[in-house]
Amino acid sequence: MTAVKNTLLIANFDSGVGYAWSLIEDFWIAIDKENKKINRDSIICYPSISKIAPKIIEAKITTLIHDFNNKSIKQILKNVQFILKNNIDTLYITDQKKRSYKYAIYRLFGIKKIIVHDHSPGIRKNKNPIIATFKKAVANIIPGINCDAAFAVSPYITRRLQEIDALPNNIIYDITNGIKIRKASKRELNTSEVVKIVSVARLTPYKSIDFSLRALAEAIPNLQNKKVHYYIIGDGPELQSLIELTHTLTLTNNVTFMGKLDHTKVIDQLEQCDIAIHPSKGEAMSLAILEYMQSQLALLTSNNPSVCSAFVADIEGVTYEEGNISDAAEKLQLLIQNNQLRFCLGAAAREKVITHFSDTLMMDKFIAAYVTVISA
C-alpha cells in the first residue's frame, strides 16, 4: 500500500503569532480540506509552539516543531531528513525566496511541488535592471531552483513577481487578498462638529503612525468649525515613543491609544469613525485597508503603489505624496471639512470591496490554483 503523501505548511513564526497570520491559517485549512479529498494529508511545522489557534486544532491538522526556514547548511540537511521521515512531496511556503539552490536539493529527496505565497510588503527595485534581468533569465533555465508556483496577494505583487523577480508568467497566480463581507451598517452623512479618525496597525517604525500624528498636528490649526479625535488601534514597540510624540505635538486631547483589540471590537470602532489614515511605508495587500473600505470610511494613504493599490484615487479614497507631511495634512484637512466627500468616498469604497475583495472570491481562486499546481 502506497504511503499517503503530505503537503508541508511552513510557518515563519511561533504558533502564537497573530495579526495577518490568521489569514495564513485559513489558507492552511483550505489546503488540508483539498488534500483530504484526494487522499493526501497536511503537516504544519512551526519554529516553536506556544499556543495553537483553535481553528487549527479544530481542523485536526498535524502540528510539529521544526524550523524549516533556518538558512544554515546544517538545517538544510535536517530539512531533508524531515521531508523523508514525513513523506512530504509538496512545500507551501510564505514570504520566502522564489528561487533557491535549496529547492533543487529538496527535489532530489522527493519534493515535487514548491509553492511560495508572497505577502511581503513594499516596493522592490533592481539597482541595475539590465544585469538583474539577465541573471534571473539565466536562473529560469537552471533546473529545480525556481518555485513551481508563486501566489500573489495583489495585482501589485503580481507585477513585482514579473518585473523584479522575473518569474515566468505561467507560474504566477493572482490571488488577491479578501475579507469576510459583513452586512452594511446604515451610515448617514455626518454633519456633527467632531470628526473621528482611525488607524489600525502594529506600532512599528514601518507602519509610520508618527507620520499621521505629525500630519494631524499640522492640519488642526487650519480647521474651521470642526474638532477631531484620532483613535489608534494596535500595540507594538513604538507605543511609548508615540505617546511621547503626542505630548510634544500637543495632541494629548486629540488622540486615544486603544491597544490591541479583538476583531469584533476593531470593527465596532471602525463603524463609529469617519476617516481612516494608513501611513504605512509599504504593504502587499493590507487587510486593514480593506476593512476601512468595507466600513465606508473615507480612506487616506500615500501614493506608494504597494499601499494604495486597492482603490482608485479620488473615487474610492484619497492619496498624498509619499513622505510629504504637508500634503498629507492638506488632504486630511479636506476630508475633515467636507462631509459630503467623505460620504461619497466611503460608499464607493465599500462597493469596491464587495465586488473585488471578498474572502469567498479569494478562497475560490486560492483553491483552484492549489489544485492546478499539485495536479500538474
Short mmCIF file of C-alpha atoms in Angstrom, two decimals, residues 48-291:
data_model
loop_
_atom_site.label_atom_id
_atom_site.label_comp_id
_atom_site.label_asym_id
_atom_site.label_seq_id
_atom_site.Cartn_x
_atom_site.Cartn_y
_atom_site.Cartn_z
CA SER A 48 8.30 26.96 18.06
CA ILE A 49 4.90 26.23 19.56
CA SER A 50 3.31 28.21 22.37
CA LYS A 51 -0.42 28.47 21.72
CA ILE A 52 -2.03 26.88 18.66
CA ALA A 53 -5.02 28.68 17.13
CA PRO A 54 -8.35 26.99 17.97
CA LYS A 55 -9.28 26.73 14.27
CA ILE A 56 -6.09 24.74 13.59
CA ILE A 57 -6.92 22.39 16.48
CA GLU A 58 -10.49 22.05 15.20
CA ALA A 59 -9.22 21.22 11.70
CA LYS A 60 -7.14 18.38 13.21
CA ILE A 61 -4.05 19.24 11.21
CA THR A 62 -0.84 17.63 12.45
CA THR A 63 1.49 20.23 14.00
CA LEU A 64 5.21 19.72 14.58
CA ILE A 65 8.13 21.83 15.78
CA HIS A 66 10.71 22.27 13.04
CA ASP A 67 12.48 25.47 11.98
CA PHE A 68 12.38 24.82 8.23
CA ASN A 69 13.38 28.37 7.24
CA ASN A 70 16.67 28.40 9.15
CA LYS A 71 19.28 29.18 6.49
CA SER A 72 22.24 27.14 7.75
CA ILE A 73 23.66 24.21 5.77
CA LYS A 74 23.12 22.01 8.81
CA GLN A 75 19.43 22.96 8.80
CA ILE A 76 19.07 22.06 5.12
CA LEU A 77 20.28 18.55 5.95
CA LYS A 78 17.78 18.40 8.81
CA ASN A 79 15.06 19.54 6.41
CA VAL A 80 15.93 16.69 4.04
CA GLN A 81 15.61 14.21 6.91
CA PHE A 82 12.28 15.82 7.91
CA ILE A 83 11.00 15.55 4.31
CA LEU A 84 11.90 11.88 4.08
CA LYS A 85 10.61 10.95 7.53
CA ASN A 86 7.21 12.59 6.94
CA ASN A 87 6.73 11.54 3.30
CA ILE A 88 6.44 15.14 2.08
CA ASP A 89 6.20 15.88 -1.64
CA THR A 90 4.84 19.46 -1.61
CA LEU A 91 6.02 22.60 0.20
CA TYR A 92 3.72 25.58 0.83
CA ILE A 93 5.93 28.49 1.89
CA THR A 94 5.06 32.08 2.82
CA ASP A 95 7.18 35.17 2.10
CA GLN A 96 10.39 33.33 1.25
CA LYS A 97 12.61 33.28 -1.84
CA LYS A 98 11.01 32.37 -5.11
CA ARG A 99 14.18 30.65 -6.32
CA SER A 100 16.87 28.96 -4.26
CA TYR A 101 19.54 26.27 -4.59
CA LYS A 102 17.84 24.65 -1.57
CA TYR A 103 14.80 23.87 -3.71
CA ALA A 104 16.96 21.85 -6.10
CA ILE A 105 18.34 19.88 -3.15
CA TYR A 106 14.88 19.16 -1.74
CA ARG A 107 13.71 17.91 -5.15
CA LEU A 108 16.43 15.24 -5.04
CA PHE A 109 14.71 13.83 -1.96
CA GLY A 110 11.12 13.66 -3.11
CA ILE A 111 9.80 17.21 -3.31
CA LYS A 112 7.75 17.60 -6.49
CA LYS A 113 5.98 20.93 -5.95
CA ILE A 114 7.04 24.13 -4.20
CA ILE A 115 4.52 26.94 -3.75
CA VAL A 116 5.58 30.35 -2.44
CA HIS A 117 2.77 32.68 -1.31
CA ASP A 118 4.05 36.25 -1.47
CA HIS A 119 2.55 38.57 1.17
CA SER A 120 5.78 40.54 1.69
CA PRO A 121 5.18 44.31 1.77
CA GLY A 122 6.72 47.20 -0.07
CA ILE A 123 8.40 48.25 -3.26
CA ARG A 124 11.41 46.42 -4.68
CA LYS A 125 13.86 47.92 -7.14
CA ASN A 126 16.68 46.44 -9.18
CA LYS A 127 19.84 48.52 -8.72
CA ASN A 128 20.93 47.52 -12.21
CA PRO A 129 17.78 46.32 -14.05
CA ILE A 130 19.61 45.02 -17.13
CA ILE A 131 22.07 42.84 -15.20
CA ALA A 132 19.38 41.70 -12.75
CA THR A 133 17.03 40.72 -15.57
CA PHE A 134 19.83 38.80 -17.34
CA LYS A 135 20.75 36.90 -14.15
CA LYS A 136 17.15 35.95 -13.49
CA ALA A 137 16.59 34.92 -17.10
CA VAL A 138 19.55 32.55 -16.75
CA ALA A 139 18.20 31.33 -13.39
CA ASN A 140 14.89 30.47 -15.04
CA ILE A 141 16.57 27.82 -17.18
CA ILE A 142 18.53 26.17 -14.34
CA PRO A 143 16.61 23.04 -13.35
CA GLY A 144 14.98 22.87 -9.95
CA ILE A 145 15.78 26.22 -8.35
CA ASN A 146 12.55 28.06 -9.18
CA CYS A 147 9.39 27.53 -7.18
CA ASP A 148 6.65 25.76 -9.15
CA ALA A 149 4.09 28.44 -8.33
CA ALA A 150 4.13 31.95 -6.88
CA PHE A 151 0.83 33.12 -5.38
CA ALA A 152 0.46 36.92 -5.35
CA VAL A 153 -1.84 38.68 -2.88
CA SER A 154 -2.49 41.71 -5.10
CA PRO A 155 -2.09 42.87 -8.70
CA TYR A 156 0.85 44.97 -7.49
CA ILE A 157 2.62 41.87 -6.14
CA THR A 158 1.90 40.09 -9.43
CA ARG A 159 3.71 42.87 -11.29
CA ARG A 160 6.56 42.73 -8.80
CA LEU A 161 6.96 38.99 -9.36
CA GLN A 162 7.06 39.59 -13.10
CA GLU A 163 9.25 42.69 -13.23
CA ILE A 164 11.55 42.39 -10.21
CA ASP A 165 11.71 38.64 -9.57
CA ALA A 166 11.45 37.96 -13.35
CA LEU A 167 9.47 34.76 -12.81
CA PRO A 168 7.81 33.10 -15.80
CA ASN A 169 4.22 34.29 -16.18
CA ASN A 170 2.88 30.75 -16.28
CA ILE A 171 3.82 30.07 -12.64
CA ILE A 172 2.34 33.31 -11.21
CA TYR A 173 -1.19 33.21 -9.79
CA ASP A 174 -3.01 36.42 -8.84
CA ILE A 175 -4.94 35.58 -5.66
CA THR A 176 -5.85 38.97 -4.29
CA ASN A 177 -6.48 39.11 -0.54
CA GLY A 178 -10.07 39.37 0.57
CA ILE A 179 -12.14 39.78 3.73
CA LYS A 180 -15.44 38.48 5.02
CA ILE A 181 -18.26 40.68 3.74
CA ARG A 182 -20.45 42.00 6.54
CA LYS A 183 -23.96 43.31 6.32
CA ALA A 184 -23.69 47.04 5.73
CA SER A 185 -24.41 49.24 8.70
CA LYS A 186 -26.53 52.26 7.95
CA ARG A 187 -24.10 55.13 7.57
CA GLU A 188 -25.58 58.60 7.33
CA LEU A 189 -23.92 61.85 6.35
CA ASN A 190 -22.04 63.06 9.43
CA THR A 191 -22.60 66.78 9.90
CA SER A 192 -21.53 66.92 13.54
CA GLU A 193 -18.74 69.11 14.82
CA VAL A 194 -16.49 66.18 15.77
CA VAL A 195 -14.82 64.07 13.10
CA LYS A 196 -13.32 60.75 14.16
CA ILE A 197 -10.15 59.39 12.56
CA VAL A 198 -8.77 55.87 12.99
CA SER A 199 -5.72 53.74 12.22
CA VAL A 200 -5.27 50.02 12.85
CA ALA A 201 -1.64 48.89 12.85
CA ARG A 202 1.13 47.16 14.69
CA LEU A 203 3.06 50.04 16.21
CA THR A 204 6.39 49.68 14.45
CA PRO A 205 8.51 52.21 12.52
CA TYR A 206 7.41 50.64 9.22
CA LYS A 207 3.76 51.46 9.91
CA SER A 208 4.66 55.16 10.40
CA ILE A 209 1.95 56.19 12.84
CA ASP A 210 4.29 59.05 13.81
CA PHE A 211 3.75 60.42 10.29
CA SER A 212 -0.04 60.55 10.72
CA LEU A 213 0.37 62.27 14.11
CA ARG A 214 2.55 64.96 12.55
CA ALA A 215 0.11 65.42 9.67
CA LEU A 216 -2.77 65.76 12.13
CA ALA A 217 -0.85 68.33 14.19
CA GLU A 218 -0.28 70.38 11.04
CA ALA A 219 -3.91 70.11 9.92
CA ILE A 220 -5.64 71.04 13.19
CA PRO A 221 -4.76 74.78 13.26
CA ASN A 222 -6.38 75.22 9.84
CA LEU A 223 -9.71 73.57 10.67
CA GLN A 224 -12.89 75.65 10.62
CA ASN A 225 -15.79 74.68 12.88
CA LYS A 226 -14.52 71.14 13.25
CA LYS A 227 -12.91 69.15 16.04
CA VAL A 228 -11.07 65.88 15.53
CA HIS A 229 -10.19 62.82 17.56
CA TYR A 230 -7.74 60.17 16.39
CA TYR A 231 -8.11 56.56 17.58
CA ILE A 232 -5.02 54.36 17.21
CA ILE A 233 -5.71 50.63 17.49
CA GLY A 234 -2.78 48.25 17.99
CA ASP A 235 0.28 47.68 20.11
CA GLY A 236 3.98 47.29 19.45
CA PRO A 237 7.46 48.53 20.31
CA GLU A 238 6.78 52.13 19.23
CA LEU A 239 3.90 52.69 21.66
CA GLN A 240 5.80 54.69 24.27
CA SER A 241 7.59 56.90 21.75
CA LEU A 242 4.28 57.62 20.01
CA ILE A 243 2.67 58.59 23.33
CA GLU A 244 5.59 60.95 23.95
CA LEU A 245 5.17 62.38 20.45
CA THR A 246 1.54 63.25 21.16
CA HIS A 247 2.75 65.31 24.12
CA THR A 248 5.40 67.00 22.00
CA LEU A 249 2.81 67.86 19.32
CA THR A 250 0.22 68.92 21.96
CA LEU A 251 -2.20 66.28 20.71
CA THR A 252 -2.97 64.56 24.00
CA ASN A 253 -6.58 65.75 23.92
CA ASN A 254 -6.99 64.62 20.32
CA VAL A 255 -5.54 61.09 20.43
CA THR A 256 -6.54 57.85 22.13
CA PHE A 257 -4.31 54.78 22.08
CA MET A 258 -6.75 51.86 22.29
CA GLY A 259 -4.25 49.00 22.38
CA LYS A 260 -4.71 45.69 20.60
CA LEU A 261 -8.40 44.77 20.23
CA ASP A 262 -10.06 41.60 19.02
CA HIS A 263 -11.56 41.72 15.53
CA THR A 264 -15.14 42.35 16.67
CA LYS A 265 -14.12 45.38 18.74
CA VAL A 266 -11.97 46.70 15.89
CA ILE A 267 -14.96 46.60 13.54
CA ASP A 268 -17.17 48.26 16.16
CA GLN A 269 -14.67 51.12 16.40
CA LEU A 270 -14.35 51.48 12.64
CA GLU A 271 -18.11 51.77 12.31
CA GLN A 272 -18.05 54.77 14.67
CA CYS A 273 -15.37 56.66 12.75
CA ASP A 274 -15.36 58.87 9.66
CA ILE A 275 -11.82 58.78 8.26
CA ALA A 276 -9.09 56.13 8.17
CA ILE A 277 -5.47 57.07 7.62
CA HIS A 278 -2.97 54.34 6.74
CA PRO A 279 0.55 55.82 6.69
CA SER A 280 2.45 52.54 6.22
CA LYS A 281 5.69 52.65 4.24
CA GLY A 282 4.64 49.57 2.28
CA GLU A 283 2.09 46.78 2.02
CA ALA A 284 1.30 43.72 -0.06
CA MET A 285 -2.49 43.88 0.20
CA SER A 286 -3.47 45.34 3.55
CA LEU A 287 -6.42 43.69 5.26
CA ALA A 288 -6.78 46.80 7.42
CA ILE A 289 -7.31 48.93 4.31
CA LEU A 290 -9.98 46.52 3.07
CA GLU A 291 -11.74 46.69 6.43
#
